[in-house]
Coordinates of C-alpha atoms in Angstrom, one line a residue:
Chain L
M1 CA 32.1 9.3 20.8
S2 CA 32.8 5.6 21.1
V3 CA 33.2 3.7 17.8
L4 CA 30.2 1.5 18.6
R5 CA 28.0 4.5 19.3
E6 CA 29.2 6.2 16.1
L7 CA 28.5 2.9 14.3
S8 CA 24.9 2.9 15.6
E9 CA 24.3 6.5 14.6
R10 CA 25.8 6.1 11.1
L11 CA 23.7 3.0 10.6
Q12 CA 20.6 5.0 11.6
R13 CA 21.4 7.5 8.9
G14 CA 21.8 4.8 6.3
Q15 CA 25.5 5.5 5.7
A16 CA 26.6 2.1 4.4
K17 CA 30.2 2.9 3.6
E18 CA 30.9 4.6 6.9
V19 CA 29.3 1.6 8.7
E20 CA 31.6 -0.8 6.8
A21 CA 34.6 1.3 7.8
L22 CA 33.5 1.6 11.4
V23 CA 33.0 -2.1 11.8
Q24 CA 36.5 -2.7 10.5
Q25 CA 37.8 0.0 12.9
A26 CA 36.0 -1.5 15.8
L27 CA 37.6 -4.9 15.0
D28 CA 41.0 -3.3 14.7
E29 CA 40.5 -1.7 18.1
G30 CA 39.9 -5.1 19.6
E31 CA 36.1 -5.0 20.1
T32 CA 34.6 -8.5 20.0
P33 CA 32.4 -9.4 17.0
Q34 CA 29.5 -10.0 19.3
R35 CA 29.7 -6.6 20.9
I36 CA 30.0 -4.9 17.5
L37 CA 26.9 -6.8 16.3
E38 CA 24.8 -6.2 19.4
D39 CA 25.9 -2.8 20.7
G40 CA 26.6 -1.2 17.3
L41 CA 24.6 -2.7 14.4
M42 CA 21.7 -4.2 16.2
Q43 CA 21.4 -1.3 18.6
G44 CA 21.2 1.1 15.7
M45 CA 18.7 -0.9 13.8
G46 CA 16.7 -1.3 17.0
V47 CA 16.4 2.4 17.3
I48 CA 15.2 2.7 13.7
G49 CA 12.6 -0.1 14.4
E50 CA 11.3 1.8 17.4
R51 CA 11.2 5.1 15.5
F52 CA 9.4 3.4 12.6
K53 CA 6.8 2.0 15.0
A54 CA 6.3 5.5 16.4
N55 CA 5.9 7.0 12.9
E56 CA 9.1 9.0 13.3
V57 CA 10.9 7.4 10.4
F58 CA 9.3 5.9 7.3
V59 CA 10.0 3.0 4.9
P60 CA 12.8 4.6 2.9
E61 CA 14.8 5.4 6.0
V62 CA 14.3 1.8 7.2
L63 CA 15.5 0.5 3.9
I64 CA 18.8 2.5 3.8
A65 CA 19.4 1.6 7.5
A66 CA 19.0 -2.0 6.7
R67 CA 21.3 -1.7 3.8
A68 CA 23.9 -0.2 6.0
M69 CA 23.5 -3.0 8.5
H70 CA 24.0 -5.6 5.8
A71 CA 27.1 -3.8 4.7
G72 CA 28.4 -3.9 8.3
I73 CA 27.5 -7.6 8.7
A74 CA 29.3 -8.5 5.5
V75 CA 32.5 -7.2 7.1
L76 CA 31.7 -8.8 10.4
E77 CA 30.4 -12.2 9.3
P78 CA 33.7 -14.1 9.1
H79 CA 34.6 -12.9 12.6
L80 CA 31.2 -13.9 13.9
V81 CA 31.6 -17.4 12.4
S82 CA 35.1 -17.9 13.9
A83 CA 33.9 -16.5 17.3
G84 CA 31.0 -19.0 17.2
V85 CA 28.3 -16.4 17.4
K86 CA 25.0 -17.9 16.5
A87 CA 21.6 -16.5 15.4
R88 CA 19.0 -16.2 18.2
G89 CA 16.5 -18.2 16.2
K90 CA 15.6 -19.1 12.7
V91 CA 12.6 -17.8 10.8
V92 CA 11.2 -18.9 7.4
L93 CA 9.5 -15.9 5.9
G94 CA 7.4 -15.2 2.8
T95 CA 4.3 -13.6 1.3
V96 CA 1.6 -16.3 0.7
K97 CA 0.6 -17.9 -2.5
G98 CA -1.2 -15.5 -5.0
D99 CA 0.1 -12.4 -3.3
L100 CA 3.0 -10.4 -4.8
H101 CA 3.3 -7.7 -2.2
D102 CA 6.7 -7.6 -0.5
I103 CA 7.2 -4.3 1.3
G104 CA 5.7 -5.5 4.5
K105 CA 7.4 -8.8 4.3
N106 CA 10.8 -7.1 3.6
L107 CA 10.3 -4.8 6.6
V108 CA 9.6 -7.8 8.8
R109 CA 12.8 -9.4 7.5
M110 CA 14.9 -6.3 8.3
M111 CA 13.5 -6.0 11.8
M112 CA 14.0 -9.7 12.5
E113 CA 17.6 -9.6 11.3
A114 CA 18.1 -6.6 13.4
K115 CA 17.1 -8.7 16.4
G116 CA 19.7 -11.3 15.6
L117 CA 17.4 -13.8 14.0
A118 CA 18.4 -15.7 10.9
V119 CA 15.7 -15.2 8.2
I120 CA 15.2 -17.5 5.3
D121 CA 13.3 -15.3 2.9
L122 CA 11.2 -17.3 0.4
G123 CA 10.0 -14.2 -1.4
V124 CA 6.4 -13.7 -2.7
D125 CA 3.7 -16.1 -4.0
V126 CA 4.9 -18.9 -1.6
S127 CA 2.8 -22.0 -1.4
A128 CA 2.0 -23.7 1.8
E129 CA 4.1 -26.7 0.8
R130 CA 7.1 -24.5 0.2
F131 CA 6.8 -22.9 3.6
V132 CA 6.6 -26.2 5.3
R133 CA 9.4 -27.7 3.2
A134 CA 11.7 -24.8 4.0
A135 CA 10.8 -25.0 7.7
T136 CA 11.8 -28.7 7.8
E137 CA 15.0 -28.1 5.7
H138 CA 16.3 -25.3 7.8
D139 CA 14.9 -26.6 11.1
A140 CA 13.2 -23.3 11.6
D141 CA 11.7 -22.0 14.9
I142 CA 9.1 -19.9 13.1
V143 CA 7.2 -19.8 9.8
A144 CA 6.1 -16.2 9.2
C145 CA 3.5 -15.6 6.6
S146 CA 2.6 -12.2 5.1
A147 CA -0.5 -11.1 3.0
L148 CA -1.8 -7.8 1.9
L149 CA -5.0 -8.9 0.2
T150 CA -8.2 -10.3 1.8
T151 CA -8.3 -12.7 -1.1
T152 CA -4.9 -14.2 -0.2
M153 CA -4.9 -14.1 3.6
T154 CA -6.9 -17.3 3.5
E155 CA -3.8 -19.1 2.2
M156 CA -2.5 -18.8 5.7
R157 CA -4.9 -21.5 6.8
H158 CA -3.3 -23.8 4.3
V159 CA 0.1 -23.2 5.8
V160 CA -1.3 -24.1 9.2
E161 CA -2.9 -27.3 7.7
A162 CA 0.3 -28.2 5.8
A163 CA 2.4 -27.8 9.0
Q164 CA -0.1 -30.0 10.8
A165 CA 0.0 -32.6 8.1
Q166 CA 3.8 -32.8 8.2
G167 CA 3.8 -33.1 12.0
L168 CA 5.4 -29.7 12.5
R169 CA 2.8 -28.2 14.9
G170 CA 4.2 -27.8 18.3
R171 CA 7.7 -27.7 16.9
V172 CA 7.3 -24.8 14.5
C173 CA 5.4 -21.6 15.4
I174 CA 3.2 -20.2 12.7
M175 CA 3.2 -16.4 12.7
V176 CA 0.8 -14.3 10.5
G177 CA 0.6 -10.6 9.6
G178 CA -0.3 -8.1 7.0
A179 CA -2.7 -5.2 6.5
P180 CA -6.0 -7.2 6.5
V181 CA -4.9 -9.8 9.1
T182 CA -6.1 -9.6 12.7
D183 CA -5.6 -11.5 15.9
A184 CA -9.1 -12.9 15.5
F185 CA -8.2 -14.2 12.1
R186 CA -5.1 -15.8 13.5
E187 CA -7.2 -17.6 16.1
A188 CA -9.7 -18.7 13.6
I189 CA -7.1 -20.4 11.4
G190 CA -5.2 -21.9 14.4
A191 CA -2.0 -20.0 13.8
D192 CA 0.2 -19.2 16.9
L193 CA 1.3 -15.6 16.7
Y194 CA 0.0 -12.4 15.2
A195 CA 1.8 -9.1 14.9
P196 CA 0.3 -5.8 13.8
D197 CA 3.5 -4.3 12.4
A198 CA 7.0 -5.3 11.4
S199 CA 8.7 -4.2 14.6
S200 CA 6.2 -6.1 16.8
A201 CA 6.7 -9.1 14.6
A202 CA 10.4 -9.1 15.3
D203 CA 9.8 -8.6 19.0
A204 CA 7.3 -11.5 19.1
A205 CA 9.6 -13.7 17.1
L206 CA 12.6 -13.0 19.4
A207 CA 10.5 -13.6 22.5
H208 CA 9.3 -16.9 21.1
C209 CA 12.8 -18.0 20.2
A210 CA 14.2 -16.9 23.6
G211 CA 11.4 -18.8 25.3
R212 CA 12.3 -22.0 23.4
A213 CA 16.0 -21.5 24.2
S214 CA 15.5 -21.0 28.0
Chain T
M1 CA -31.8 14.2 -6.4
N2 CA -30.0 11.7 -8.7
G3 CA -26.5 10.6 -8.1
L4 CA -24.9 13.3 -10.2
E5 CA -26.9 16.1 -8.6
R6 CA -26.1 14.8 -5.1
Y7 CA -22.4 14.5 -6.0
L8 CA -22.1 17.9 -7.6
G9 CA -24.0 19.5 -4.8
T10 CA -21.7 18.1 -2.2
V11 CA -18.6 19.2 -4.1
A12 CA -20.1 22.7 -4.4
G13 CA -20.7 22.7 -0.6
R14 CA -24.4 22.9 -1.0
A15 CA -27.1 21.1 1.1
V16 CA -28.1 17.8 -0.5
D17 CA -30.9 15.3 0.3
D18 CA -28.7 12.4 1.4
L19 CA -25.0 11.9 1.7
A20 CA -23.4 10.9 -1.6
R21 CA -22.0 7.3 -1.7
T22 CA -18.8 6.7 -3.5
P23 CA -17.3 3.3 -2.5
I24 CA -14.4 2.1 -4.5
L25 CA -15.3 -1.1 -6.3
M26 CA -13.0 -3.5 -8.2
Q27 CA -12.9 -7.2 -7.5
F28 CA -16.1 -7.0 -5.5
A29 CA -18.0 -5.4 -8.5
A30 CA -16.5 -8.0 -10.9
E31 CA -17.6 -10.9 -8.8
F32 CA -21.0 -9.4 -7.8
S33 CA -21.8 -9.1 -11.5
G34 CA -20.9 -12.7 -12.2
S35 CA -17.5 -12.0 -13.8
D36 CA -14.0 -12.1 -12.4
Y37 CA -11.2 -9.6 -11.7
G38 CA -9.1 -10.6 -14.7
R39 CA -11.9 -9.9 -17.2
F40 CA -12.9 -6.7 -15.2
A41 CA -9.4 -5.3 -15.6
A42 CA -8.9 -6.5 -19.2
D43 CA -12.1 -5.3 -20.8
H44 CA -13.9 -2.0 -20.2
C45 CA -17.2 -3.6 -21.2
V46 CA -17.0 -5.9 -18.2
L47 CA -15.9 -3.1 -15.9
V48 CA -18.7 -0.8 -17.0
E49 CA -21.4 -3.4 -16.7
A50 CA -20.1 -4.4 -13.2
N51 CA -20.0 -0.9 -11.9
V52 CA -23.4 0.1 -13.3
R53 CA -25.0 -3.0 -11.8
C54 CA -23.5 -2.2 -8.4
A55 CA -24.6 1.4 -8.7
E56 CA -28.1 0.4 -9.5
V57 CA -28.4 -2.3 -6.8
F58 CA -26.7 -0.5 -4.0
G59 CA -27.5 3.1 -4.8
I60 CA -24.0 4.3 -5.5
D61 CA -23.7 7.9 -6.9
Q62 CA -20.6 7.5 -9.0
L63 CA -19.4 5.2 -11.8
S64 CA -15.7 4.6 -11.7
C65 CA -13.0 3.5 -14.0
I66 CA -10.6 2.2 -11.4
S67 CA -9.3 -1.3 -12.0
D68 CA -5.6 -1.7 -11.2
P69 CA -2.4 0.4 -11.1
Y70 CA -1.0 -0.8 -14.4
R71 CA -2.8 1.2 -17.2
E72 CA 0.0 3.7 -17.6
T73 CA 2.7 1.1 -16.9
H74 CA 1.5 -0.9 -19.9
G75 CA 1.7 2.3 -22.0
F76 CA 5.3 2.7 -20.7
G77 CA 6.2 -0.8 -22.0
G78 CA 5.3 -3.0 -19.0
A79 CA 4.0 -6.5 -19.8
V80 CA 0.7 -7.0 -18.0
T81 CA -0.9 -10.4 -17.3
F82 CA -4.4 -11.0 -15.9
V83 CA -5.4 -13.5 -13.3
A84 CA -9.0 -14.4 -12.5
D85 CA -9.1 -13.9 -8.8
G86 CA -6.5 -11.2 -8.2
P87 CA -5.2 -7.9 -9.4
P88 CA -3.3 -7.9 -12.7
R89 CA 0.5 -8.3 -12.6
S90 CA 3.0 -6.3 -14.5
T91 CA 6.7 -6.2 -15.2
Q92 CA 8.6 -3.0 -14.3
P93 CA 10.1 -1.4 -17.4
L94 CA 12.9 0.3 -15.3
A95 CA 13.6 -2.5 -12.9
D96 CA 17.1 -2.9 -14.3
T97 CA 18.0 0.5 -15.7
K98 CA 17.7 4.1 -14.7
D99 CA 17.7 5.2 -18.4
L100 CA 14.5 7.1 -18.9
D101 CA 15.1 7.1 -22.7
T102 CA 14.4 3.4 -22.8
L103 CA 10.7 4.0 -21.8
A104 CA 8.0 3.9 -24.4
V105 CA 6.1 7.2 -24.5
P106 CA 2.5 6.3 -23.6
D107 CA -0.3 7.7 -25.8
P108 CA -3.6 7.6 -24.0
M109 CA -5.4 7.0 -27.3
G110 CA -2.9 4.6 -28.6
S111 CA -1.8 2.4 -25.7
A112 CA -4.3 -0.5 -25.4
R113 CA -4.9 -0.4 -21.7
M114 CA -5.1 3.4 -21.4
L115 CA -7.5 3.5 -24.3
D116 CA -9.6 0.8 -22.7
R117 CA -10.1 3.1 -19.7
V118 CA -11.0 6.0 -22.0
R119 CA -13.5 3.8 -23.7
A120 CA -15.0 3.0 -20.3
V121 CA -15.6 6.7 -19.7
E122 CA -17.1 7.1 -23.1
R123 CA -19.5 4.3 -22.5
Y124 CA -20.5 5.6 -19.1
A125 CA -21.0 9.0 -20.7
R126 CA -23.0 7.6 -23.6
D127 CA -25.5 5.7 -21.3
H128 CA -25.4 7.4 -18.0
A129 CA -24.3 11.1 -18.4
G130 CA -26.5 13.3 -16.2
T131 CA -27.4 10.4 -13.9
Y132 CA -24.2 9.5 -12.1
S133 CA -20.9 11.2 -11.5
L134 CA -18.2 9.7 -13.8
L135 CA -14.8 9.1 -12.2
G136 CA -11.7 8.7 -14.3
W137 CA -8.4 7.6 -12.8
V138 CA -4.7 8.2 -13.1
E139 CA -1.7 7.1 -11.1
G140 CA 0.0 9.7 -9.0
P141 CA 3.7 10.5 -9.6
A142 CA 5.2 8.4 -6.8
A143 CA 2.9 5.4 -7.4
Q144 CA 3.7 5.4 -11.1
A145 CA 7.4 5.8 -10.6
A146 CA 7.2 2.8 -8.2
N147 CA 5.3 0.9 -10.9
L148 CA 8.1 1.5 -13.3
R149 CA 11.1 0.9 -11.0
G150 CA 9.7 -1.4 -8.4
V151 CA 8.6 -0.1 -5.0
I152 CA 11.8 -0.8 -3.1
T153 CA 14.1 0.4 -5.9
F154 CA 12.2 3.6 -6.2
M155 CA 12.4 4.2 -2.4
F156 CA 16.1 3.8 -2.6
D157 CA 16.0 6.3 -5.5
L158 CA 14.3 8.8 -3.3
M159 CA 17.1 8.5 -0.8
D160 CA 20.1 8.0 -3.0
D161 CA 19.3 10.0 -6.1
P162 CA 16.5 12.5 -5.5
E163 CA 17.3 14.3 -8.7
Y164 CA 16.7 11.1 -10.7
A165 CA 13.6 10.3 -8.7
G166 CA 12.3 13.8 -9.5
A167 CA 13.0 13.4 -13.2
L168 CA 11.3 10.0 -13.3
M169 CA 8.2 11.5 -11.5
D170 CA 8.2 14.4 -14.0
V171 CA 7.8 11.9 -16.8
C172 CA 5.0 10.2 -14.8
V173 CA 3.2 13.5 -14.3
E174 CA 3.3 14.4 -18.0
T175 CA 1.7 11.0 -18.8
G176 CA -0.8 11.4 -16.0
I177 CA -1.9 14.8 -17.3
A178 CA -2.3 13.5 -20.9
F179 CA -4.3 10.5 -19.6
A180 CA -6.5 12.7 -17.3
R181 CA -7.2 15.0 -20.2
A182 CA -8.3 12.1 -22.5
Q183 CA -10.7 10.9 -19.8
V184 CA -12.1 14.3 -19.2
A185 CA -12.6 14.8 -22.9
A186 CA -14.5 11.4 -22.9
G187 CA -16.8 12.7 -20.2
A188 CA -15.3 12.2 -16.7
D189 CA -16.3 14.9 -14.3
T190 CA -13.7 13.9 -11.7
I191 CA -10.2 12.4 -12.0
G192 CA -9.0 10.4 -9.1
I193 CA -5.2 10.4 -8.5
G194 CA -4.0 7.3 -6.7
D195 CA -0.6 7.8 -5.0
A196 CA -0.7 5.0 -2.5
I197 CA 3.1 4.7 -1.9
A198 CA 3.2 8.3 -0.6
S199 CA 1.9 7.3 2.8
Q200 CA 5.1 5.3 3.3
I201 CA 7.4 8.3 2.7
D202 CA 8.6 10.8 5.3
P203 CA 7.0 14.3 5.3
R204 CA 10.2 16.1 4.2
T205 CA 10.8 13.9 1.1
Y206 CA 7.1 14.1 0.3
E207 CA 7.0 17.9 0.4
A208 CA 10.3 18.3 -1.5
L209 CA 9.8 15.7 -4.2
I210 CA 6.3 14.3 -4.4
Q211 CA 3.8 17.0 -3.3
P212 CA 4.9 19.6 -5.9
R213 CA 4.4 17.0 -8.7
E214 CA 1.0 15.9 -7.3
K215 CA 0.1 19.6 -7.2
R216 CA 1.0 20.0 -10.9
L217 CA -1.2 17.1 -11.8
V218 CA -4.1 18.4 -9.7
Q219 CA -3.8 21.8 -11.3
A220 CA -3.9 20.3 -14.8
V221 CA -6.9 18.2 -13.9
R222 CA -8.8 21.2 -12.6
A223 CA -7.7 23.3 -15.6
S224 CA -9.2 20.6 -17.8
G225 CA -12.6 21.3 -16.2
A226 CA -12.8 18.2 -13.9
F227 CA -12.7 17.9 -10.1
A228 CA -9.5 16.4 -8.6
K229 CA -9.7 13.7 -6.1
L230 CA -6.7 12.3 -4.1
H231 CA -6.5 8.8 -2.9
I232 CA -3.5 7.7 -0.8
C233 CA -3.9 4.3 0.9
G234 CA -2.6 4.1 4.5
N235 CA -1.8 6.6 7.2
I236 CA -1.5 10.1 5.7
T237 CA -1.5 12.0 9.0
H238 CA 2.1 13.1 8.6
L239 CA 1.4 14.4 5.1
L240 CA -1.7 16.4 5.8
P241 CA 0.0 19.9 5.6
G242 CA 1.2 19.1 2.1
I243 CA -2.1 17.5 1.1
A244 CA -4.0 20.6 2.3
D245 CA -1.9 22.6 -0.1
L246 CA -2.6 20.5 -3.2
G247 CA -5.8 22.2 -4.1
V248 CA -7.8 19.0 -4.5
D249 CA -11.6 19.0 -4.4
I250 CA -12.0 15.6 -2.7
V251 CA -9.7 13.6 -0.5
D252 CA -10.2 9.9 0.2
V253 CA -9.1 9.0 3.7
D254 CA -8.0 5.5 4.9
H255 CA -9.3 4.0 8.2
M256 CA -6.2 4.7 10.3
V257 CA -6.5 8.4 10.0
D258 CA -8.6 10.7 12.2
L259 CA -11.2 12.4 10.0
A260 CA -11.3 15.4 12.4
A261 CA -7.6 15.9 11.9
V262 CA -8.1 15.8 8.1
R263 CA -10.9 18.3 8.3
A264 CA -8.8 20.6 10.5
A265 CA -6.0 20.4 7.9
V266 CA -7.9 20.7 4.6
G267 CA -10.6 23.2 5.7
E268 CA -14.2 23.4 4.9
R269 CA -14.1 23.5 1.0
V270 CA -12.6 20.0 0.5
V271 CA -14.9 17.0 0.4
I272 CA -13.7 14.2 2.7
T273 CA -14.7 10.6 1.9
G274 CA -14.1 7.6 4.1
N275 CA -13.0 6.0 6.2
L276 CA -14.5 2.8 7.6
D277 CA -12.0 -0.1 7.9
P278 CA -12.5 -2.0 4.7
V279 CA -11.7 -5.4 6.2
S280 CA -12.7 -5.5 9.9
V281 CA -15.7 -3.2 9.6
V282 CA -17.1 -3.4 6.0
R283 CA -16.1 -7.0 5.1
N284 CA -16.2 -8.6 8.5
G285 CA -18.7 -6.4 10.3
T286 CA -22.5 -6.4 10.5
P287 CA -24.9 -4.0 8.8
A288 CA -25.6 -2.4 12.2
S289 CA -21.9 -1.8 13.0
I290 CA -21.4 -0.4 9.5
A291 CA -24.3 2.0 9.8
S292 CA -22.9 3.1 13.1
G293 CA -19.4 3.5 11.5
V294 CA -20.8 5.7 8.8
L295 CA -22.5 8.0 11.4
D296 CA -19.3 8.2 13.4
A297 CA -17.3 9.1 10.3
Y298 CA -19.8 11.8 9.2
E299 CA -19.7 13.2 12.7
R300 CA -15.9 13.4 12.7
A301 CA -15.5 14.7 9.2
G302 CA -18.4 17.2 9.0
N303 CA -19.6 18.6 5.7
P304 CA -18.8 18.3 2.9
Y305 CA -18.6 14.5 3.2
M306 CA -19.2 11.5 1.1
V307 CA -19.7 7.9 2.3
N308 CA -16.8 5.6 1.6
A309 CA -14.7 2.9 3.2
G310 CA -11.1 3.7 3.8
C311 CA -10.1 1.9 0.6
E312 CA -11.5 -0.6 -1.9
I313 CA -14.5 -2.7 -0.8
P314 CA -12.8 -6.1 -0.4
A315 CA -13.7 -9.2 -2.3
G316 CA -15.9 -11.4 -0.2
T317 CA -17.8 -8.5 1.4
P318 CA -21.4 -9.7 2.0
A319 CA -23.8 -7.8 -0.2
E320 CA -25.8 -6.7 2.8
N321 CA -22.8 -5.0 4.2
L322 CA -22.3 -2.9 1.1
A323 CA -26.0 -2.2 1.2
A324 CA -25.6 -1.0 4.8
L325 CA -22.7 1.2 3.8
C326 CA -24.8 2.8 1.0
R327 CA -28.1 3.1 2.9
P328 CA -29.3 6.6 2.4
L329 CA -28.2 8.8 5.3
P330 CA -29.8 12.3 5.4
Y331 CA -27.5 15.3 5.0
R332 CA -27.3 17.4 8.1
A333 CA -26.7 21.1 7.9

């Protein structure tokens, strides 16, 4: 088995120490940082994302796979920097004001990172102003807002309005998601993208960033 | 038939006049009665008044004690704060340590928030026994463990240290049993077990670690003379074999699950409740679409069945929509 394939499989099983060692082994064997990232780490996490979407694996398996990916990236990061490998896009992410739920938001972060996107995670209970400030500060491509409660999803409208007020609309894409959120709601509040699950959110975000880059 | 007769008849598998209605009310009830969620969760008098008012206005057959997940967590030493327009917030007593000895030992009759729920049951029993079913509530083992450790941390525990996760859930089960018994002694005829997080766990881990502990809790509830009802938010399709083996009397089913599949798994004894989509159908739909949704759900679930949304009736649901959900629908043999 090639080292990259083994890397992918160990990552899928959440074996962080083995992933760390295999990243180092791949570097020692002369693999490029980009190939290790894309064909090893991201490939493995991509498989987990698809299996999660198909209800073949569940949240704990995604969590340990993501932890293994982070362990691998920690080894790889200096090499990625010196090789000039850049993120495929930048996303400011958070759960909206008044809402403390973070599982869905964390899954979105993991899936987006697995697609090579840089995620600035603002955490939970994030005000519209903080979203917009972070988007400006980090020159983000996307602001992604999560909500689990019907009482807090309405905060997403404030994020759209705050982005509008700061002149960011057209420059920054507003993505919304969470259990009670629908595409009809997205349309009603004037947001740009809706995704029904974490994996789709990552796909949509990547597609958006790729579209901007091309 | 009054609400209790309709409810007991359904659980016993007998023919009833209309389908029993058991929607889950929290923030909606608080606001409908002119209060707010913070006061509803903090004071059993507000909770009781709000639920009784909704039962009378909408024709609901059960009075419930559900408010939030942090009754037991407070007993374990969590610091709970209340907010007017959202669920209470709590610290996680085991967020930074795995040491179970650091936990306070909750006493249902001594811990303020647990006792407040027992008082709610007592008040229902004093004023409404014989008229409505009285629903007590406890957290399931996985949900309570997650309340103590934090959801993500507990999920890592399940993967990294299953022995510890099991020991933690054992503590939670013992507290759940004591809390359930106190509510049954106060007059509850049914104890709901909320184990929301379980839907996010793979079937193998569920069957190995969570299901046996849920089963112990169910057995204790039934041994105390009450019916046991399971509520797991989210998609439980992958857990159905284990759920079918729990021995519950009633199972709540969320909107993304096929009721026919649930019926096939749990057999003809267990009451199924559900499963209209709380947001897109109950909150955002029309009375006509809700009525049609109830008929569809009954068709797929078959008897014994009780009318319910897949989960809590969301805040902001128009009153006419809840009225449509609760409109009497004749039982069909």
